[in-house]
């Protein structure tokens, strides 16, 4: 998004006059979340200044990824793994979505852990998810460098956020830590999930392009 991001990180970009991160925090607070972690690296002080320590009654903690130049989102997620272990929403900082999506999904999916995902249409460079007819995740393919994959009735792509229950979150935290211990920190958290697809139950909650957009 340069030059828009020369002086502020992407999550502060305005969409219909609302910063991406504010829309996200509004949604979390409205869904009853009482504590969240904002992990930032690039121009992190701008994020802390814009967001503060609370939002709509929700406690906001700020974790700093000092290694943002050499790491990817799995490392940022690892920094907040204590919240992950208690069950959490994991939301990337460039996703703008209808706030009502969160309670709607909970009504349909609780008590499962699940990706928010759209029907895959063959687009390139996406996180492609294959499921069973019941939409349990069977395989995750992180497509890079212009690659794509076959489409199908039970093929989706990640919308950039997911809901994790404590049991799944505990395993997810452990898998992230194993990657960090090996020094594999410049990967997506989807890569970690892909390596453990089938080790714990993870599902897909389908949403449409009317529900969300990734801001690139």
PDB file of C-alpha atoms in Angstrom, residues 26-210:
ATOM      1  CA  UNK A  26     -15.217  -3.112  17.430  1.00  0.00           C
ATOM      2  CA  UNK A  27     -16.154  -6.600  16.248  1.00  0.00           C
ATOM      3  CA  UNK A  28     -14.271  -8.325  19.062  1.00  0.00           C
ATOM      4  CA  UNK A  29     -15.778  -6.107  21.743  1.00  0.00           C
ATOM      5  CA  UNK A  30     -19.298  -6.564  20.333  1.00  0.00           C
ATOM      6  CA  UNK A  31     -18.745 -10.345  20.357  1.00  0.00           C
ATOM      7  CA  UNK A  32     -18.045 -10.231  24.088  1.00  0.00           C
ATOM      8  CA  UNK A  33     -14.247 -10.500  23.994  1.00  0.00           C
ATOM      9  CA  UNK A  34     -12.774  -8.879  27.100  1.00  0.00           C
ATOM     10  CA  UNK A  35      -9.045  -9.050  26.390  1.00  0.00           C
ATOM     11  CA  UNK A  36      -7.011  -8.959  23.200  1.00  0.00           C
ATOM     12  CA  UNK A  37      -3.383  -8.727  22.148  1.00  0.00           C
ATOM     13  CA  UNK A  38      -2.308  -6.452  19.319  1.00  0.00           C
ATOM     14  CA  UNK A  39       1.040  -7.606  17.945  1.00  0.00           C
ATOM     15  CA  UNK A  40       2.852  -5.003  15.872  1.00  0.00           C
ATOM     16  CA  UNK A  41       6.346  -4.480  14.509  1.00  0.00           C
ATOM     17  CA  UNK A  42       6.559  -1.877  11.750  1.00  0.00           C
ATOM     18  CA  UNK A  43       5.751   1.546  13.233  1.00  0.00           C
ATOM     19  CA  UNK A  44       4.366  -0.179  16.322  1.00  0.00           C
ATOM     20  CA  UNK A  45       4.283   3.046  18.320  1.00  0.00           C
ATOM     21  CA  UNK A  46       1.707   4.464  15.880  1.00  0.00           C
ATOM     22  CA  UNK A  47      -0.508   1.459  16.590  1.00  0.00           C
ATOM     23  CA  UNK A  48      -0.147   1.822  20.356  1.00  0.00           C
ATOM     24  CA  UNK A  49      -0.956   5.525  20.116  1.00  0.00           C
ATOM     25  CA  UNK A  50      -4.021   4.997  17.916  1.00  0.00           C
ATOM     26  CA  UNK A  51      -5.481   2.066  19.841  1.00  0.00           C
ATOM     27  CA  UNK A  52      -4.543   2.676  23.470  1.00  0.00           C
ATOM     28  CA  UNK A  53      -4.932   0.199  26.314  1.00  0.00           C
ATOM     29  CA  UNK A  54      -8.689  -0.324  26.092  1.00  0.00           C
ATOM     30  CA  UNK A  55     -11.420  -0.295  23.484  1.00  0.00           C
ATOM     31  CA  UNK A  56     -15.185  -0.367  24.120  1.00  0.00           C
ATOM     32  CA  UNK A  57     -14.623  -1.955  27.530  1.00  0.00           C
ATOM     33  CA  UNK A  58     -12.108  -4.492  26.205  1.00  0.00           C
ATOM     34  CA  UNK A  59      -8.585  -4.618  27.634  1.00  0.00           C
ATOM     35  CA  UNK A  60      -5.968  -4.198  24.891  1.00  0.00           C
ATOM     36  CA  UNK A  61      -2.426  -5.373  25.381  1.00  0.00           C
ATOM     37  CA  UNK A  62       0.385  -4.473  22.993  1.00  0.00           C
ATOM     38  CA  UNK A  63       3.091  -7.006  22.112  1.00  0.00           C
ATOM     39  CA  UNK A  64       6.096  -5.893  20.081  1.00  0.00           C
ATOM     40  CA  UNK A  65       7.559  -8.053  17.331  1.00  0.00           C
ATOM     41  CA  UNK A  66      11.058  -6.588  17.247  1.00  0.00           C
ATOM     42  CA  UNK A  67      12.043  -9.101  14.554  1.00  0.00           C
ATOM     43  CA  UNK A  68       9.362  -8.094  12.046  1.00  0.00           C
ATOM     44  CA  UNK A  69      11.907  -7.626   9.244  1.00  0.00           C
ATOM     45  CA  UNK A  70      12.952 -11.282   9.418  1.00  0.00           C
ATOM     46  CA  UNK A  71       9.785 -13.043  10.593  1.00  0.00           C
ATOM     47  CA  UNK A  72       6.218 -13.600   9.442  1.00  0.00           C
ATOM     48  CA  UNK A  73       2.827 -13.763  11.128  1.00  0.00           C
ATOM     49  CA  UNK A  74       3.466 -17.131  12.826  1.00  0.00           C
ATOM     50  CA  UNK A  75       6.120 -15.461  14.975  1.00  0.00           C
ATOM     51  CA  UNK A  76       3.778 -12.611  15.875  1.00  0.00           C
ATOM     52  CA  UNK A  77       1.133 -15.159  16.834  1.00  0.00           C
ATOM     53  CA  UNK A  78       3.696 -17.056  18.914  1.00  0.00           C
ATOM     54  CA  UNK A  79       4.334 -13.878  20.919  1.00  0.00           C
ATOM     55  CA  UNK A  80       0.664 -13.915  21.994  1.00  0.00           C
ATOM     56  CA  UNK A  81       0.452 -17.678  22.465  1.00  0.00           C
ATOM     57  CA  UNK A  82      -0.752 -17.416  26.079  1.00  0.00           C
ATOM     58  CA  UNK A  83      -4.059 -15.974  24.847  1.00  0.00           C
ATOM     59  CA  UNK A  84      -4.174 -18.577  22.101  1.00  0.00           C
ATOM     60  CA  UNK A  85      -3.974 -21.305  24.728  1.00  0.00           C
ATOM     61  CA  UNK A  86      -7.112 -19.981  26.388  1.00  0.00           C
ATOM     62  CA  UNK A  87      -9.104 -19.891  23.161  1.00  0.00           C
ATOM     63  CA  UNK A  88      -9.106 -16.884  20.879  1.00  0.00           C
ATOM     64  CA  UNK A  89      -9.895 -15.284  17.574  1.00  0.00           C
ATOM     65  CA  UNK A  90      -6.814 -14.944  15.371  1.00  0.00           C
ATOM     66  CA  UNK A  91      -7.239 -12.027  12.966  1.00  0.00           C
ATOM     67  CA  UNK A  92      -4.699 -10.700  10.494  1.00  0.00           C
ATOM     68  CA  UNK A  93      -4.160  -6.947  10.476  1.00  0.00           C
ATOM     69  CA  UNK A  94      -5.278  -6.343   6.884  1.00  0.00           C
ATOM     70  CA  UNK A  95      -8.768  -7.867   7.054  1.00  0.00           C
ATOM     71  CA  UNK A  96     -11.883  -5.676   7.022  1.00  0.00           C
ATOM     72  CA  UNK A  97     -15.127  -7.554   7.739  1.00  0.00           C
ATOM     73  CA  UNK A  98     -18.704  -7.225   8.914  1.00  0.00           C
ATOM     74  CA  UNK A  99     -18.570  -7.185  12.741  1.00  0.00           C
ATOM     75  CA  UNK A 100     -21.710  -9.308  12.918  1.00  0.00           C
ATOM     76  CA  UNK A 101     -19.756 -12.163  11.326  1.00  0.00           C
ATOM     77  CA  UNK A 102     -18.303 -13.202  14.681  1.00  0.00           C
ATOM     78  CA  UNK A 103     -21.546 -13.853  16.602  1.00  0.00           C
ATOM     79  CA  UNK A 104     -23.149 -15.323  13.487  1.00  0.00           C
ATOM     80  CA  UNK A 105     -20.313 -17.808  13.128  1.00  0.00           C
ATOM     81  CA  UNK A 106     -20.413 -18.696  16.819  1.00  0.00           C
ATOM     82  CA  UNK A 107     -24.089 -19.466  16.548  1.00  0.00           C
ATOM     83  CA  UNK A 108     -23.417 -21.836  13.668  1.00  0.00           C
ATOM     84  CA  UNK A 109     -20.068 -23.362  14.664  1.00  0.00           C
ATOM     85  CA  UNK A 110     -19.664 -23.491  18.463  1.00  0.00           C
ATOM     86  CA  UNK A 111     -17.915 -25.392  20.019  1.00  0.00           C
ATOM     87  CA  UNK A 112     -15.703 -26.101  16.983  1.00  0.00           C
ATOM     88  CA  UNK A 113     -12.447 -24.412  15.984  1.00  0.00           C
ATOM     89  CA  UNK A 114     -12.729 -23.026  12.466  1.00  0.00           C
ATOM     90  CA  UNK A 115     -11.342 -20.942   9.637  1.00  0.00           C
ATOM     91  CA  UNK A 116     -13.457 -18.172   8.154  1.00  0.00           C
ATOM     92  CA  UNK A 117     -13.097 -18.968   4.450  1.00  0.00           C
ATOM     93  CA  UNK A 118     -14.547 -18.285   1.021  1.00  0.00           C
ATOM     94  CA  UNK A 119     -15.245 -20.741  -1.784  1.00  0.00           C
ATOM     95  CA  UNK A 120     -11.986 -21.203  -3.699  1.00  0.00           C
ATOM     96  CA  UNK A 121     -12.173 -20.094  -7.338  1.00  0.00           C
ATOM     97  CA  UNK A 122      -8.643 -20.834  -8.526  1.00  0.00           C
ATOM     98  CA  UNK A 123      -7.092 -17.498  -7.568  1.00  0.00           C
ATOM     99  CA  UNK A 124      -3.326 -17.381  -7.054  1.00  0.00           C
ATOM    100  CA  UNK A 125      -1.270 -16.926  -3.903  1.00  0.00           C
ATOM    101  CA  UNK A 126      -3.983 -17.912  -1.447  1.00  0.00           C
ATOM    102  CA  UNK A 127      -4.169 -20.322   1.480  1.00  0.00           C
ATOM    103  CA  UNK A 128      -6.205 -23.127  -0.055  1.00  0.00           C
ATOM    104  CA  UNK A 129      -8.173 -25.420   2.275  1.00  0.00           C
ATOM    105  CA  UNK A 130      -9.594 -28.847   1.388  1.00  0.00           C
ATOM    106  CA  UNK A 131     -12.319 -30.246   3.619  1.00  0.00           C
ATOM    107  CA  UNK A 132     -14.568 -33.233   4.060  1.00  0.00           C
ATOM    108  CA  UNK A 133     -18.268 -32.842   3.117  1.00  0.00           C
ATOM    109  CA  UNK A 134     -18.808 -31.881   6.772  1.00  0.00           C
ATOM    110  CA  UNK A 135     -16.189 -29.139   6.239  1.00  0.00           C
ATOM    111  CA  UNK A 136     -13.585 -30.604   8.521  1.00  0.00           C
ATOM    112  CA  UNK A 137     -10.148 -29.496   7.315  1.00  0.00           C
ATOM    113  CA  UNK A 138      -8.246 -32.313   5.612  1.00  0.00           C
ATOM    114  CA  UNK A 139      -5.365 -30.409   3.986  1.00  0.00           C
ATOM    115  CA  UNK A 140      -4.031 -26.844   3.764  1.00  0.00           C
ATOM    116  CA  UNK A 141      -1.969 -25.654   0.815  1.00  0.00           C
ATOM    117  CA  UNK A 142      -0.155 -22.319   1.129  1.00  0.00           C
ATOM    118  CA  UNK A 143       0.142 -21.247  -2.510  1.00  0.00           C
ATOM    119  CA  UNK A 144       3.088 -18.958  -3.287  1.00  0.00           C
ATOM    120  CA  UNK A 145       4.860 -17.336  -6.221  1.00  0.00           C
ATOM    121  CA  UNK A 146       1.830 -17.269  -8.489  1.00  0.00           C
ATOM    122  CA  UNK A 147       0.664 -20.821  -7.877  1.00  0.00           C
ATOM    123  CA  UNK A 148      -2.950 -21.891  -7.578  1.00  0.00           C
ATOM    124  CA  UNK A 149      -4.747 -25.193  -7.204  1.00  0.00           C
ATOM    125  CA  UNK A 150      -7.822 -27.130  -8.282  1.00  0.00           C
ATOM    126  CA  UNK A 151     -11.256 -25.974  -7.234  1.00  0.00           C
ATOM    127  CA  UNK A 152     -14.147 -28.100  -6.003  1.00  0.00           C
ATOM    128  CA  UNK A 153     -17.221 -28.275  -3.817  1.00  0.00           C
ATOM    129  CA  UNK A 154     -15.175 -28.732  -0.665  1.00  0.00           C
ATOM    130  CA  UNK A 155     -12.298 -26.379  -1.449  1.00  0.00           C
ATOM    131  CA  UNK A 156     -12.009 -22.982   0.244  1.00  0.00           C
ATOM    132  CA  UNK A 157      -9.459 -20.238   0.836  1.00  0.00           C
ATOM    133  CA  UNK A 158      -8.639 -18.483   4.073  1.00  0.00           C
ATOM    134  CA  UNK A 159     -10.245 -15.108   4.752  1.00  0.00           C
ATOM    135  CA  UNK A 160      -7.405 -14.269   7.140  1.00  0.00           C
ATOM    136  CA  UNK A 161      -9.032 -15.069  10.471  1.00  0.00           C
ATOM    137  CA  UNK A 162     -10.092 -18.047  12.537  1.00  0.00           C
ATOM    138  CA  UNK A 163     -11.656 -19.029  15.853  1.00  0.00           C
ATOM    139  CA  UNK A 164      -9.686 -21.334  18.135  1.00  0.00           C
ATOM    140  CA  UNK A 165     -10.962 -23.225  21.185  1.00  0.00           C
ATOM    141  CA  UNK A 166      -8.661 -23.809  24.183  1.00  0.00           C
ATOM    142  CA  UNK A 167      -7.840 -27.436  23.391  1.00  0.00           C
ATOM    143  CA  UNK A 168      -6.925 -26.626  19.785  1.00  0.00           C
ATOM    144  CA  UNK A 169      -5.187 -23.429  20.891  1.00  0.00           C
ATOM    145  CA  UNK A 170      -2.955 -25.353  23.296  1.00  0.00           C
ATOM    146  CA  UNK A 171      -1.820 -27.624  20.478  1.00  0.00           C
ATOM    147  CA  UNK A 172      -1.433 -24.696  18.095  1.00  0.00           C
ATOM    148  CA  UNK A 173       0.742 -22.873  20.648  1.00  0.00           C
ATOM    149  CA  UNK A 174       2.944 -25.946  21.007  1.00  0.00           C
ATOM    150  CA  UNK A 175       3.347 -26.302  17.227  1.00  0.00           C
ATOM    151  CA  UNK A 176       4.304 -22.626  16.911  1.00  0.00           C
ATOM    152  CA  UNK A 177       6.892 -23.046  19.663  1.00  0.00           C
ATOM    153  CA  UNK A 178       8.404 -26.033  17.871  1.00  0.00           C
ATOM    154  CA  UNK A 179       8.882 -23.900  14.753  1.00  0.00           C
ATOM    155  CA  UNK A 180      10.451 -21.074  16.757  1.00  0.00           C
ATOM    156  CA  UNK A 181      12.808 -23.492  18.522  1.00  0.00           C
ATOM    157  CA  UNK A 182      13.965 -24.726  15.104  1.00  0.00           C
ATOM    158  CA  UNK A 183      14.439 -21.163  13.885  1.00  0.00           C
ATOM    159  CA  UNK A 184      11.690 -21.466  11.252  1.00  0.00           C
ATOM    160  CA  UNK A 185      10.153 -18.067  11.875  1.00  0.00           C
ATOM    161  CA  UNK A 186       9.683 -16.612   8.386  1.00  0.00           C
ATOM    162  CA  UNK A 187       6.542 -18.599   7.578  1.00  0.00           C
ATOM    163  CA  UNK A 188       2.808 -18.092   7.897  1.00  0.00           C
ATOM    164  CA  UNK A 189       0.826 -19.558  10.754  1.00  0.00           C
ATOM    165  CA  UNK A 190      -1.097 -21.338   8.001  1.00  0.00           C
ATOM    166  CA  UNK A 191       2.114 -23.239   7.210  1.00  0.00           C
ATOM    167  CA  UNK A 192       2.149 -24.478  10.788  1.00  0.00           C
ATOM    168  CA  UNK A 193      -1.498 -25.540  10.572  1.00  0.00           C
ATOM    169  CA  UNK A 194      -0.804 -27.228   7.233  1.00  0.00           C
ATOM    170  CA  UNK A 195       1.923 -29.344   8.815  1.00  0.00           C
ATOM    171  CA  UNK A 196      -0.554 -30.498  11.468  1.00  0.00           C
ATOM    172  CA  UNK A 197      -3.720 -30.824   9.390  1.00  0.00           C
ATOM    173  CA  UNK A 198      -5.598 -33.765  10.827  1.00  0.00           C
ATOM    174  CA  UNK A 199      -3.825 -33.698  14.202  1.00  0.00           C
ATOM    175  CA  UNK A 200      -6.777 -31.895  15.783  1.00  0.00           C
ATOM    176  CA  UNK A 201     -10.260 -31.021  14.549  1.00  0.00           C
ATOM    177  CA  UNK A 202     -10.451 -27.787  12.569  1.00  0.00           C
ATOM    178  CA  UNK A 203     -13.392 -26.792  10.383  1.00  0.00           C
ATOM    179  CA  UNK A 204     -14.383 -24.146   7.826  1.00  0.00           C
ATOM    180  CA  UNK A 205     -17.132 -21.574   8.254  1.00  0.00           C
ATOM    181  CA  UNK A 206     -17.960 -20.307   4.779  1.00  0.00           C
ATOM    182  CA  UNK A 207     -18.394 -16.584   4.177  1.00  0.00           C
ATOM    183  CA  UNK A 208     -18.837 -14.596   0.974  1.00  0.00           C
ATOM    184  CA  UNK A 209     -17.238 -11.553  -0.655  1.00  0.00           C
ATOM    185  CA  UNK A 210     -20.053  -9.438   0.770  1.00  0.00           C
TER     186      UNK A 210
END
